[in-house]
Amino acid sequence: MAEVTIVEVSPRDGFQNDPKLISTEDKVEHIKKLVEAGFDKIEVTSFVHPKKVPQMADAEDVLGQIKHIIPLKKIALIPNERGYERAAKSHVDEVNWVSAATDTFNQKNIGMTIEDNDRRFFEVRKRAKEDQIQFNYSIAVAFGCPYEGGVSEEQVLRQVEKAVDQQVDRITIADTIGYAIPSQVESLMKKVVDMAAGIPVAIHLHDTRGFGLANAYAAYKQGVAIFETAVSGIGGCPFAPGAAGNLATEDLVYMFERMGVKTGLDFEKVIEAADFAAKLTTNKALGRIRHIERKFL
Ligand code: ZN
């Protein structure tokens, strides 16, 4: 039984920004490798406008080709109602709604203010409930914004409060740019976990400045048990200048397993998926760990 859940986001966050168009076949192959490694929650795509993010234009096709993989909870990012409708039709298990902690990032990312985004959030959350689709509420740039700079805990907690009011199924605090340092994570995540009052809390990490693992550890110590990472550390946000790759999943798995914290994943197969993802993308692979030294386990 896994003690922490790693939600693999490489098929979405890892691929979306890559200038090389990855074929649907390769994306599906990658997802299958991840399932073999033991991941049962994967963010497989996003229903954004194909002109904005061409790499995700095949969202329906990807989901169509993996729909028979039953143990896999298929998660898709949605930016608006239209995205929700497409996702619901494609039988996703969970939608990932993103609301940034700052107005400027919201404007750049989805073209609206926090207030406008919230109105849509309430509406879509209601529909997801009726459709029995799980709802993850992600708060982007929670530790720093490329446009506004520092982000206060109050700004993030205001968003958390709305998510709690709406009784979402998960709240994810995202370090979209990779600004966070461990003490900041420790302080904010403690407050978020308290405020969430039993709603599962996740952290989404980027490794821009090399603090990814330390931040994951700080969050874990505050009771966070769900982590969003990407194999091989691929990825970055097309609307977030300066964002480097996600925290590499294999590095996090290595850390947890050596701590004696079960991830439920087959490490060698995680590495196989990481190597495959690195081959598919032009991103410089950031994952550092390529094998588990069994003598330590
Ligand atoms: Zn991200």
Short mmCIF file of C-alpha atoms and ligand atoms in Angstrom, two decimals:
data_model
loop_
_atom_site.label_atom_id
_atom_site.label_comp_id
_atom_site.label_asym_id
_atom_site.label_seq_id
_atom_site.Cartn_x
_atom_site.Cartn_y
_atom_site.Cartn_z
CA MET A 1 0.00 0.00 0.00
CA ALA A 2 1.46 3.31 -1.08
CA GLU A 3 1.94 5.90 1.63
CA VAL A 4 2.33 8.76 -0.83
CA THR A 5 0.69 9.23 -4.21
CA ILE A 6 2.70 10.54 -7.12
CA VAL A 7 0.47 11.99 -9.79
CA GLU A 8 2.49 11.83 -12.99
CA VAL A 9 2.03 14.97 -15.10
CA SER A 10 4.57 14.42 -17.90
CA PRO A 11 2.00 13.72 -20.64
CA ARG A 12 0.54 17.19 -19.98
CA ASP A 13 3.01 19.50 -18.21
CA GLY A 14 6.01 17.63 -19.60
CA PHE A 15 4.97 17.65 -23.24
CA GLN A 16 2.83 20.79 -23.64
CA ASN A 17 5.65 23.26 -24.11
CA ASP A 18 7.90 21.15 -26.28
CA PRO A 19 8.53 22.68 -29.70
CA LYS A 20 8.71 19.24 -31.28
CA LEU A 21 5.25 17.87 -32.00
CA ILE A 22 4.93 14.47 -30.36
CA SER A 23 2.71 11.94 -32.14
CA THR A 24 -0.44 10.64 -30.47
CA GLU A 25 1.00 7.14 -30.79
CA ASP A 26 4.12 8.09 -28.81
CA LYS A 27 2.04 9.85 -26.16
CA VAL A 28 -0.13 6.75 -25.72
CA GLU A 29 2.97 4.53 -25.61
CA HIS A 30 4.42 6.78 -22.90
CA ILE A 31 1.22 6.62 -20.83
CA LYS A 32 1.23 2.81 -21.11
CA LYS A 33 4.82 2.70 -19.83
CA LEU A 34 3.78 4.85 -16.88
CA VAL A 35 0.87 2.53 -16.09
CA GLU A 36 3.28 -0.42 -16.19
CA ALA A 37 5.46 1.40 -13.68
CA GLY A 38 2.49 1.52 -11.32
CA PHE A 39 1.08 5.02 -11.74
CA ASP A 40 -2.68 4.96 -11.32
CA LYS A 41 -3.28 8.71 -11.54
CA ILE A 42 -1.86 10.46 -14.58
CA GLU A 43 -2.58 13.90 -16.00
CA VAL A 44 -2.85 12.66 -19.56
CA THR A 45 -3.63 15.84 -21.50
CA SER A 46 -5.30 19.25 -21.40
CA PHE A 47 -8.36 20.60 -23.16
CA VAL A 48 -6.96 24.00 -24.02
CA HIS A 49 -7.47 25.75 -27.34
CA PRO A 50 -5.32 23.95 -29.95
CA LYS A 51 -4.08 27.29 -31.25
CA LYS A 52 -2.79 28.24 -27.81
CA VAL A 53 -1.12 24.90 -27.09
CA PRO A 54 -0.78 22.92 -30.36
CA GLN A 55 0.93 20.02 -28.59
CA MET A 56 -2.37 19.21 -26.81
CA ALA A 57 -4.58 19.37 -29.92
CA ASP A 58 -5.01 15.57 -29.87
CA ALA A 59 -6.56 15.44 -26.37
CA GLU A 60 -9.64 13.51 -27.55
CA ASP A 61 -7.53 11.01 -29.49
CA VAL A 62 -5.19 10.35 -26.57
CA LEU A 63 -8.12 9.70 -24.23
CA GLY A 64 -9.87 7.56 -26.85
CA GLN A 65 -6.84 5.32 -27.09
CA ILE A 66 -6.39 4.80 -23.35
CA LYS A 67 -10.02 4.50 -22.30
CA HIS A 68 -9.71 0.72 -21.90
CA ILE A 69 -7.02 1.12 -19.23
CA ILE A 70 -9.47 0.86 -16.36
CA PRO A 71 -7.29 1.05 -13.23
CA LEU A 72 -5.89 4.35 -14.47
CA LYS A 73 -7.56 7.54 -13.25
CA LYS A 74 -7.29 9.84 -16.23
CA ILE A 75 -6.87 13.49 -15.35
CA ALA A 76 -7.13 16.38 -17.81
CA LEU A 77 -6.46 20.06 -17.30
CA ILE A 78 -9.31 22.37 -18.29
CA PRO A 79 -9.08 26.16 -18.59
CA ASN A 80 -12.79 26.94 -19.01
CA GLU A 81 -16.32 25.58 -19.64
CA ARG A 82 -15.54 24.59 -23.20
CA GLY A 83 -12.58 22.56 -21.95
CA TYR A 84 -14.84 20.95 -19.37
CA GLU A 85 -17.35 19.91 -22.01
CA ARG A 86 -14.66 18.33 -24.16
CA ALA A 87 -13.16 16.55 -21.14
CA ALA A 88 -16.52 15.21 -19.95
CA LYS A 89 -17.30 13.85 -23.42
CA SER A 90 -13.93 12.10 -23.42
CA HIS A 91 -14.75 10.32 -20.14
CA VAL A 92 -12.00 11.69 -17.95
CA ASP A 93 -12.06 10.64 -14.30
CA GLU A 94 -10.84 13.96 -12.96
CA VAL A 95 -10.60 17.52 -14.22
CA ASN A 96 -7.87 19.89 -13.12
CA TRP A 97 -9.11 23.47 -12.84
CA VAL A 98 -6.37 26.08 -12.60
CA SER A 99 -6.76 29.37 -10.84
CA ALA A 100 -3.63 31.45 -10.35
CA ALA A 101 -2.93 33.25 -7.11
CA THR A 102 -2.38 36.54 -9.00
CA ASP A 103 -4.55 38.48 -11.42
CA THR A 104 -1.77 39.08 -13.93
CA PHE A 105 -0.92 35.40 -14.24
CA ASN A 106 -4.60 34.56 -14.63
CA GLN A 107 -4.86 37.12 -17.42
CA LYS A 108 -1.82 35.74 -19.25
CA ASN A 109 -2.73 32.10 -18.66
CA ILE A 110 -6.47 32.05 -19.29
CA GLY A 111 -7.33 35.63 -20.22
CA MET A 112 -9.43 36.57 -17.19
CA THR A 113 -9.25 37.98 -13.69
CA ILE A 114 -9.41 35.79 -10.58
CA GLU A 115 -12.99 36.98 -10.04
CA ASP A 116 -14.14 35.98 -13.54
CA ASN A 117 -12.32 32.69 -13.23
CA ASP A 118 -14.02 32.00 -9.90
CA ARG A 119 -17.48 32.51 -11.38
CA ARG A 120 -16.69 29.88 -13.99
CA PHE A 121 -15.12 27.65 -11.35
CA PHE A 122 -18.34 27.58 -9.29
CA GLU A 123 -20.38 26.71 -12.38
CA VAL A 124 -18.05 23.99 -13.69
CA ARG A 125 -17.56 22.51 -10.23
CA LYS A 126 -21.34 22.07 -9.98
CA ARG A 127 -21.49 20.36 -13.36
CA ALA A 128 -18.61 18.03 -12.53
CA LYS A 129 -20.42 16.98 -9.38
CA GLU A 130 -23.56 16.17 -11.37
CA ASP A 131 -21.45 14.24 -13.89
CA GLN A 132 -19.56 12.46 -11.09
CA ILE A 133 -16.21 13.68 -12.34
CA GLN A 134 -13.60 14.33 -9.66
CA PHE A 135 -12.49 17.93 -9.35
CA ASN A 136 -8.96 19.09 -8.57
CA TYR A 137 -8.53 22.79 -7.87
CA SER A 138 -4.98 23.95 -8.63
CA ILE A 139 -3.59 27.25 -7.45
CA ALA A 140 -0.84 28.31 -9.86
CA VAL A 141 2.10 30.59 -9.01
CA ALA A 142 1.38 30.05 -5.30
CA PHE A 143 4.98 30.70 -4.29
CA GLY A 144 5.88 33.48 -6.70
CA CYS A 145 4.63 34.97 -9.96
CA PRO A 146 6.76 35.81 -13.02
CA TYR A 147 4.72 39.02 -13.51
CA GLU A 148 3.89 40.19 -9.98
CA GLY A 149 6.83 38.79 -8.03
CA GLY A 150 6.20 37.70 -4.45
CA VAL A 151 2.86 36.10 -3.60
CA SER A 152 1.57 36.39 -0.04
CA GLU A 153 0.17 33.44 1.88
CA GLU A 154 -3.08 35.42 2.24
CA GLN A 155 -3.49 35.50 -1.55
CA VAL A 156 -3.17 31.71 -1.74
CA LEU A 157 -5.32 31.02 1.30
CA ARG A 158 -8.14 33.15 -0.13
CA GLN A 159 -8.24 30.75 -3.07
CA VAL A 160 -7.99 27.71 -0.80
CA GLU A 161 -11.00 28.99 1.13
CA LYS A 162 -13.11 29.08 -2.03
CA ALA A 163 -12.04 25.54 -2.93
CA VAL A 164 -13.00 24.35 0.56
CA ASP A 165 -16.39 26.12 0.29
CA GLN A 166 -16.99 24.28 -2.97
CA GLN A 167 -15.87 20.99 -1.42
CA VAL A 168 -13.57 20.09 -4.29
CA ASP A 169 -12.02 16.61 -4.26
CA ARG A 170 -8.41 17.81 -4.13
CA ILE A 171 -6.53 21.07 -3.69
CA THR A 172 -3.16 21.41 -5.41
CA ILE A 173 -0.70 24.15 -4.57
CA ALA A 174 1.54 24.74 -7.57
CA ASP A 175 5.03 26.16 -7.69
CA THR A 176 4.53 26.85 -11.39
CA ILE A 177 7.82 28.67 -11.90
CA GLY A 178 9.96 26.89 -9.32
CA TYR A 179 10.32 29.89 -7.00
CA ALA A 180 9.63 28.13 -3.72
CA ILE A 181 12.18 27.45 -1.03
CA PRO A 182 11.61 24.84 1.70
CA SER A 183 10.85 27.25 4.57
CA GLN A 184 8.17 28.91 2.43
CA VAL A 185 6.68 25.51 1.56
CA GLU A 186 6.72 24.49 5.21
CA SER A 187 4.87 27.61 6.32
CA LEU A 188 2.26 27.73 3.55
CA MET A 189 1.52 24.01 3.33
CA LYS A 190 0.90 23.78 7.07
CA LYS A 191 -1.79 26.47 6.75
CA VAL A 192 -3.27 24.92 3.60
CA VAL A 193 -3.51 21.45 5.17
CA ASP A 194 -5.20 22.96 8.25
CA MET A 195 -7.64 24.98 6.19
CA ALA A 196 -8.42 22.07 3.82
CA ALA A 197 -9.93 20.22 6.79
CA GLY A 198 -9.62 16.73 5.35
CA ILE A 199 -9.75 17.55 1.63
CA PRO A 200 -6.61 15.92 0.14
CA VAL A 201 -3.85 18.45 -0.50
CA ALA A 202 -1.21 18.07 -3.22
CA ILE A 203 1.87 20.02 -4.21
CA HIS A 204 2.98 20.55 -7.83
CA LEU A 205 6.70 21.16 -8.11
CA HIS A 206 9.18 22.55 -10.61
CA ASP A 207 12.91 22.27 -10.15
CA THR A 208 14.05 25.54 -11.76
CA ARG A 209 16.47 26.41 -8.99
CA GLY A 210 17.19 22.93 -7.69
CA PHE A 211 14.89 23.16 -4.65
CA GLY A 212 12.33 20.65 -5.90
CA LEU A 213 13.25 17.72 -3.64
CA ALA A 214 13.79 19.86 -0.58
CA ASN A 215 10.39 21.45 -1.18
CA ALA A 216 8.77 18.03 -1.57
CA TYR A 217 10.30 16.94 1.73
CA ALA A 218 9.11 20.10 3.47
CA ALA A 219 5.57 19.54 2.16
CA TYR A 220 5.65 15.86 3.21
CA LYS A 221 6.62 16.88 6.72
CA GLN A 222 3.53 19.09 6.85
CA GLY A 223 1.23 16.19 5.99
CA VAL A 224 1.10 16.49 2.22
CA ALA A 225 0.88 13.01 0.67
CA ILE A 226 0.20 13.80 -3.01
CA PHE A 227 2.93 15.08 -5.33
CA GLU A 228 2.71 16.17 -8.95
CA THR A 229 5.94 15.55 -10.85
CA ALA A 230 7.13 14.52 -14.32
CA VAL A 231 9.53 11.73 -15.24
CA SER A 232 12.91 12.90 -16.45
CA GLY A 233 12.09 16.38 -15.16
CA ILE A 234 10.66 17.43 -18.50
CA GLY A 235 8.25 20.30 -18.92
CA GLY A 236 7.42 23.88 -18.25
CA CYS A 237 4.52 26.26 -18.69
CA PRO A 238 4.02 28.07 -22.02
CA PHE A 239 2.63 31.11 -20.17
CA ALA A 240 5.26 31.20 -17.47
CA PRO A 241 8.53 32.73 -18.65
CA GLY A 242 11.46 31.23 -16.82
CA ALA A 243 9.74 28.02 -15.81
CA ALA A 244 12.05 25.07 -16.17
CA GLY A 245 11.11 21.43 -15.91
CA ASN A 246 8.97 19.73 -13.32
CA LEU A 247 10.60 18.00 -10.40
CA ALA A 248 11.80 14.65 -11.80
CA THR A 249 9.56 11.84 -10.61
CA GLU A 250 12.42 9.33 -10.39
CA ASP A 251 14.34 11.59 -7.99
CA LEU A 252 11.30 11.87 -5.73
CA VAL A 253 10.62 8.12 -5.86
CA TYR A 254 14.25 7.49 -4.95
CA MET A 255 14.07 9.85 -1.99
CA PHE A 256 10.84 8.39 -0.61
CA GLU A 257 11.86 4.77 -1.08
CA ARG A 258 15.14 5.40 0.73
CA MET A 259 13.17 7.09 3.51
CA GLY A 260 11.08 3.92 3.76
CA VAL A 261 8.00 5.72 2.47
CA LYS A 262 6.19 3.49 -0.02
CA THR A 263 5.33 4.99 -3.42
CA GLY A 264 3.79 1.83 -4.87
CA LEU A 265 5.91 2.27 -8.01
CA ASP A 266 8.35 -0.05 -9.77
CA PHE A 267 11.49 2.06 -9.84
CA GLU A 268 13.16 0.36 -12.82
CA LYS A 269 10.03 0.87 -14.87
CA VAL A 270 9.82 4.50 -13.78
CA ILE A 271 13.32 4.91 -15.22
CA GLU A 272 12.27 3.22 -18.47
CA ALA A 273 9.40 5.69 -18.80
CA ALA A 274 11.74 8.57 -17.92
CA ASP A 275 14.23 7.56 -20.62
CA PHE A 276 11.41 7.21 -23.14
CA ALA A 277 10.00 10.66 -22.26
CA ALA A 278 13.45 12.21 -22.60
CA LYS A 279 13.78 10.73 -26.06
CA LEU A 280 10.43 12.13 -27.14
CA THR A 281 11.17 15.69 -26.09
CA THR A 282 13.78 18.31 -26.77
CA ASN A 283 13.86 19.34 -23.10
CA LYS A 284 17.08 18.81 -21.29
CA ALA A 285 16.45 15.94 -18.90
CA LEU A 286 16.78 17.04 -15.33
CA GLY A 287 16.32 13.74 -13.51
CA ARG A 288 19.52 12.80 -11.73
CA ILE A 289 18.82 9.32 -10.45
CA ARG A 290 19.03 6.39 -12.84
CA HIS A 291 19.04 3.45 -10.47
CA ILE A 292 18.21 2.62 -6.88
CA GLU A 293 21.10 1.38 -4.88
CA ARG A 294 19.41 -1.66 -3.43
CA LYS A 295 21.89 -1.95 -0.57
CA PHE A 296 20.32 1.15 0.94
CA LEU A 297 16.79 -0.21 0.93
ZN ZN B 1 3.70 22.83 -13.87
#
